mmCIF file of C-alpha atoms in Angstrom:
data_model
loop_
_atom_site.group_PDB
_atom_site.id
_atom_site.type_symbol
_atom_site.label_atom_id
_atom_site.label_comp_id
_atom_site.label_asym_id
_atom_site.label_seq_id
_atom_site.Cartn_x
_atom_site.Cartn_y
_atom_site.Cartn_z
ATOM 1 C CA MET A 1 0.000 0.000 0.000
ATOM 2 C CA THR A 2 2.907 2.365 0.770
ATOM 3 C CA ALA A 3 4.429 1.767 -2.650
ATOM 4 C CA ILE A 4 1.168 2.769 -4.348
ATOM 5 C CA ARG A 5 0.973 5.937 -2.227
ATOM 6 C CA HIS A 6 4.578 6.850 -3.136
ATOM 7 C CA LEU A 7 3.804 6.197 -6.796
ATOM 8 C CA MET A 8 0.715 8.446 -6.626
ATOM 9 C CA VAL A 9 2.722 11.254 -4.977
ATOM 10 C CA LEU A 10 5.450 10.895 -7.593
ATOM 11 C CA ALA A 11 2.877 11.001 -10.416
ATOM 12 C CA PHE A 12 1.245 14.105 -8.871
ATOM 13 C CA VAL A 13 4.612 15.880 -8.603
ATOM 14 C CA ALA A 14 5.457 14.939 -12.204
ATOM 15 C CA VAL A 15 2.129 16.305 -13.498
ATOM 16 C CA LEU A 16 2.555 19.460 -11.416
ATOM 17 C CA GLY A 17 6.109 19.907 -12.759
ATOM 18 C CA LEU A 18 4.995 19.489 -16.366
ATOM 19 C CA ALA A 19 2.146 21.956 -15.858
ATOM 20 C CA ALA A 20 4.643 24.550 -14.600
ATOM 21 C CA CYS A 21 6.462 24.363 -17.949
ATOM 22 C CA ALA A 22 3.404 25.348 -19.979
ATOM 23 C CA PRO A 23 4.187 28.196 -22.381
ATOM 24 C CA VAL A 24 3.014 31.703 -21.489
ATOM 25 C CA TYR A 25 2.157 34.067 -24.339
ATOM 26 C CA ARG A 26 2.389 37.852 -24.017
ATOM 27 C CA ASN A 27 1.135 40.426 -26.481
ATOM 28 C CA HIS A 28 2.895 43.782 -26.827
ATOM 29 C CA GLY A 29 1.764 46.841 -28.757
ATOM 30 C CA PHE A 30 -1.440 47.539 -30.661
ATOM 31 C CA ILE A 31 -2.567 46.593 -34.159
ATOM 32 C CA PRO A 32 -5.925 47.888 -35.423
ATOM 33 C CA ALA A 33 -8.388 45.176 -36.382
ATOM 34 C CA PRO A 34 -8.869 44.540 -40.138
ATOM 35 C CA GLU A 35 -12.513 45.660 -39.770
ATOM 36 C CA ASP A 36 -11.339 49.036 -38.427
ATOM 37 C CA LEU A 37 -8.725 49.405 -41.164
ATOM 38 C CA SER A 38 -11.341 48.717 -43.828
ATOM 39 C CA GLN A 39 -13.097 51.945 -42.744
ATOM 40 C CA VAL A 40 -10.008 53.971 -43.740
ATOM 41 C CA VAL A 41 -10.494 55.229 -47.305
ATOM 42 C CA VAL A 42 -7.221 56.022 -49.084
ATOM 43 C CA GLY A 43 -7.390 59.525 -50.585
ATOM 44 C CA GLN A 44 -10.347 60.629 -48.425
ATOM 45 C CA THR A 45 -9.715 59.921 -44.732
ATOM 46 C CA THR A 46 -7.860 62.687 -42.858
ATOM 47 C CA VAL A 47 -5.529 62.517 -39.855
ATOM 48 C CA ASP A 48 -8.251 63.776 -37.509
ATOM 49 C CA GLU A 49 -10.754 61.163 -38.725
ATOM 50 C CA LEU A 50 -8.111 58.421 -38.513
ATOM 51 C CA GLN A 51 -7.554 59.045 -34.821
ATOM 52 C CA GLY A 52 -11.263 58.429 -34.195
ATOM 53 C CA LEU A 53 -11.392 55.332 -36.415
ATOM 54 C CA ILE A 54 -8.362 53.331 -35.271
ATOM 55 C CA GLY A 55 -6.739 55.350 -32.455
ATOM 56 C CA ARG A 56 -3.372 57.009 -31.956
ATOM 57 C CA PRO A 57 -0.257 55.142 -33.151
ATOM 58 C CA SER A 58 2.557 53.728 -31.063
ATOM 59 C CA ALA A 59 5.103 55.512 -33.300
ATOM 60 C CA GLN A 60 5.176 58.318 -35.848
ATOM 61 C CA GLY A 61 7.462 59.087 -38.775
ATOM 62 C CA LEU A 62 10.559 61.232 -38.387
ATOM 63 C CA LEU A 63 9.120 63.908 -40.632
ATOM 64 C CA THR A 64 6.173 65.727 -39.083
ATOM 65 C CA GLY A 65 2.961 64.109 -40.285
ATOM 66 C CA SER A 66 4.726 61.705 -42.664
ATOM 67 C CA GLY A 67 3.180 58.542 -41.262
ATOM 68 C CA TRP A 68 1.757 56.605 -38.353
ATOM 69 C CA TYR A 69 3.035 53.151 -37.374
ATOM 70 C CA TYR A 70 1.152 50.591 -35.304
ATOM 71 C CA VAL A 71 3.400 47.784 -34.044
ATOM 72 C CA GLY A 72 2.287 44.595 -32.313
ATOM 73 C CA SER A 73 4.220 41.496 -31.358
ATOM 74 C CA ARG A 74 3.563 38.180 -29.609
ATOM 75 C CA TRP A 75 6.197 36.600 -27.350
ATOM 76 C CA ARG A 76 6.399 33.042 -26.032
ATOM 77 C CA HIS A 77 7.857 32.434 -22.559
ATOM 78 C CA TYR A 78 8.605 28.790 -21.904
ATOM 79 C CA GLY A 79 10.008 27.809 -18.523
ATOM 80 C CA ALA A 80 13.526 29.061 -17.874
ATOM 81 C CA LEU A 81 14.281 29.544 -21.573
ATOM 82 C CA GLU A 82 14.788 32.996 -23.042
ATOM 83 C CA PRO A 83 11.540 34.564 -24.347
ATOM 84 C CA ARG A 84 11.135 34.253 -28.117
ATOM 85 C CA GLU A 85 9.196 36.510 -30.485
ATOM 86 C CA ILE A 86 6.848 34.329 -32.507
ATOM 87 C CA SER A 87 5.061 37.005 -34.540
ATOM 88 C CA ARG A 88 5.303 40.710 -35.316
ATOM 89 C CA GLU A 89 3.038 42.902 -37.390
ATOM 90 C CA VAL A 90 3.360 46.536 -38.442
ATOM 91 C CA VAL A 91 0.621 48.710 -39.939
ATOM 92 C CA ALA A 92 2.006 51.817 -41.695
ATOM 93 C CA VAL A 93 -0.300 54.696 -42.643
ATOM 94 C CA SER A 94 1.218 57.450 -44.835
ATOM 95 C CA PHE A 95 -0.151 60.962 -45.281
ATOM 96 C CA ALA A 96 -0.018 63.651 -47.944
ATOM 97 C CA PRO A 97 1.157 67.135 -46.874
ATOM 98 C CA ASP A 98 -2.489 68.203 -46.511
ATOM 99 C CA GLY A 99 -3.152 65.401 -43.965
ATOM 100 C CA VAL A 100 -5.058 62.951 -46.204
ATOM 101 C CA VAL A 101 -4.224 59.224 -46.059
ATOM 102 C CA THR A 102 -2.221 58.182 -49.135
ATOM 103 C CA ASN A 103 -1.193 54.634 -48.202
ATOM 104 C CA VAL A 104 -2.111 51.837 -45.759
ATOM 105 C CA GLU A 105 0.300 48.879 -45.548
ATOM 106 C CA ARG A 106 0.540 45.808 -43.328
ATOM 107 C CA PHE A 107 3.878 44.077 -42.773
ATOM 108 C CA GLY A 108 4.667 40.829 -41.001
ATOM 109 C CA LEU A 109 7.873 39.182 -39.820
ATOM 110 C CA GLU A 110 8.480 35.685 -41.122
ATOM 111 C CA ARG A 111 11.807 33.943 -40.578
ATOM 112 C CA GLY A 112 13.490 37.263 -39.783
ATOM 113 C CA ARG A 113 12.384 38.893 -43.059
ATOM 114 C CA VAL A 114 9.844 41.684 -43.457
ATOM 115 C CA VAL A 115 6.904 40.523 -45.564
ATOM 116 C CA THR A 116 4.217 42.817 -46.993
ATOM 117 C CA LEU A 117 0.819 41.447 -45.969
ATOM 118 C CA SER A 118 -1.361 44.053 -47.678
ATOM 119 C CA ARG A 119 -0.957 47.417 -49.372
ATOM 120 C CA ARG A 120 -3.381 50.139 -50.518
ATOM 121 C CA VAL A 121 -1.600 52.923 -52.401
ATOM 122 C CA THR A 122 -2.795 55.894 -54.441
ATOM 123 C CA ASP A 123 0.637 57.058 -55.611
ATOM 124 C CA GLY A 124 4.280 56.876 -54.510
ATOM 125 C CA SER A 125 4.651 57.282 -50.751
ATOM 126 C CA VAL A 126 8.221 58.603 -50.925
ATOM 127 C CA THR A 127 8.048 62.362 -51.475
ATOM 128 C CA GLU A 128 11.260 63.417 -49.735
ATOM 129 C CA ILE A 129 14.603 64.122 -51.430
ATOM 130 C CA SER A 130 17.093 61.267 -51.161
ATOM 131 C CA LEU A 131 20.396 61.593 -49.292
ATOM 132 C CA ILE A 132 22.393 61.773 -52.534
ATOM 133 C CA GLY A 133 20.013 64.411 -53.876
ATOM 134 C CA GLN A 134 20.540 66.488 -50.738
ATOM 135 C CA LEU A 135 24.330 66.180 -50.968
ATOM 136 C CA LEU A 136 24.445 67.076 -54.661
ATOM 137 C CA GLY A 137 21.984 69.927 -54.117
ATOM 138 C CA ASN A 138 24.403 71.606 -51.713
ATOM 139 C CA LEU A 139 27.377 71.642 -54.115
ATOM 140 C CA GLY A 140 26.591 75.038 -55.667
ATOM 141 C CA ASN A 141 25.333 76.730 -52.495
ATOM 142 C CA PHE A 142 28.671 78.033 -51.167
ATOM 143 C CA GLN A 143 29.577 81.695 -50.883
ATOM 144 C CA ALA A 144 33.006 83.292 -50.485
ATOM 145 C CA ALA A 145 32.056 84.505 -47.007
ATOM 146 C CA ASP A 146 31.620 80.877 -45.922
ATOM 147 C CA ILE A 147 35.241 80.018 -46.826
ATOM 148 C CA VAL A 148 37.110 83.217 -45.904
ATOM 149 C CA ASP A 149 36.853 84.610 -42.393
#
């Protein structure tokens, strides 16, 4: 009878130990639902309307008003192992200078590579001058007063 009791205690401890190693998932960030994003009309929705439709972003573009970025990720914690990111999604919304939405894109992360999940574009979203264009544009903008003290 004692052997059966010891076996039952050992089985209970083993089940309890295995249950403690169950993975724990944590979500970070915010991604608007596809139903909410479908309400955004490219070429018509403004920045003020967008805030009411899908909320404020977690990040904005470097240029004032250039874009809003919603970033969400899911992490898996398993026992004593280091947490691992199992999915990441980015929603990028670009604006024209007058504040109208010009582009809505969804990106995912698969095997360490950025993958475009969906894209709605009216025209090119890059309206800034490139780095080389900025450097070459400054070549003729020197004056003698800049060189001689």
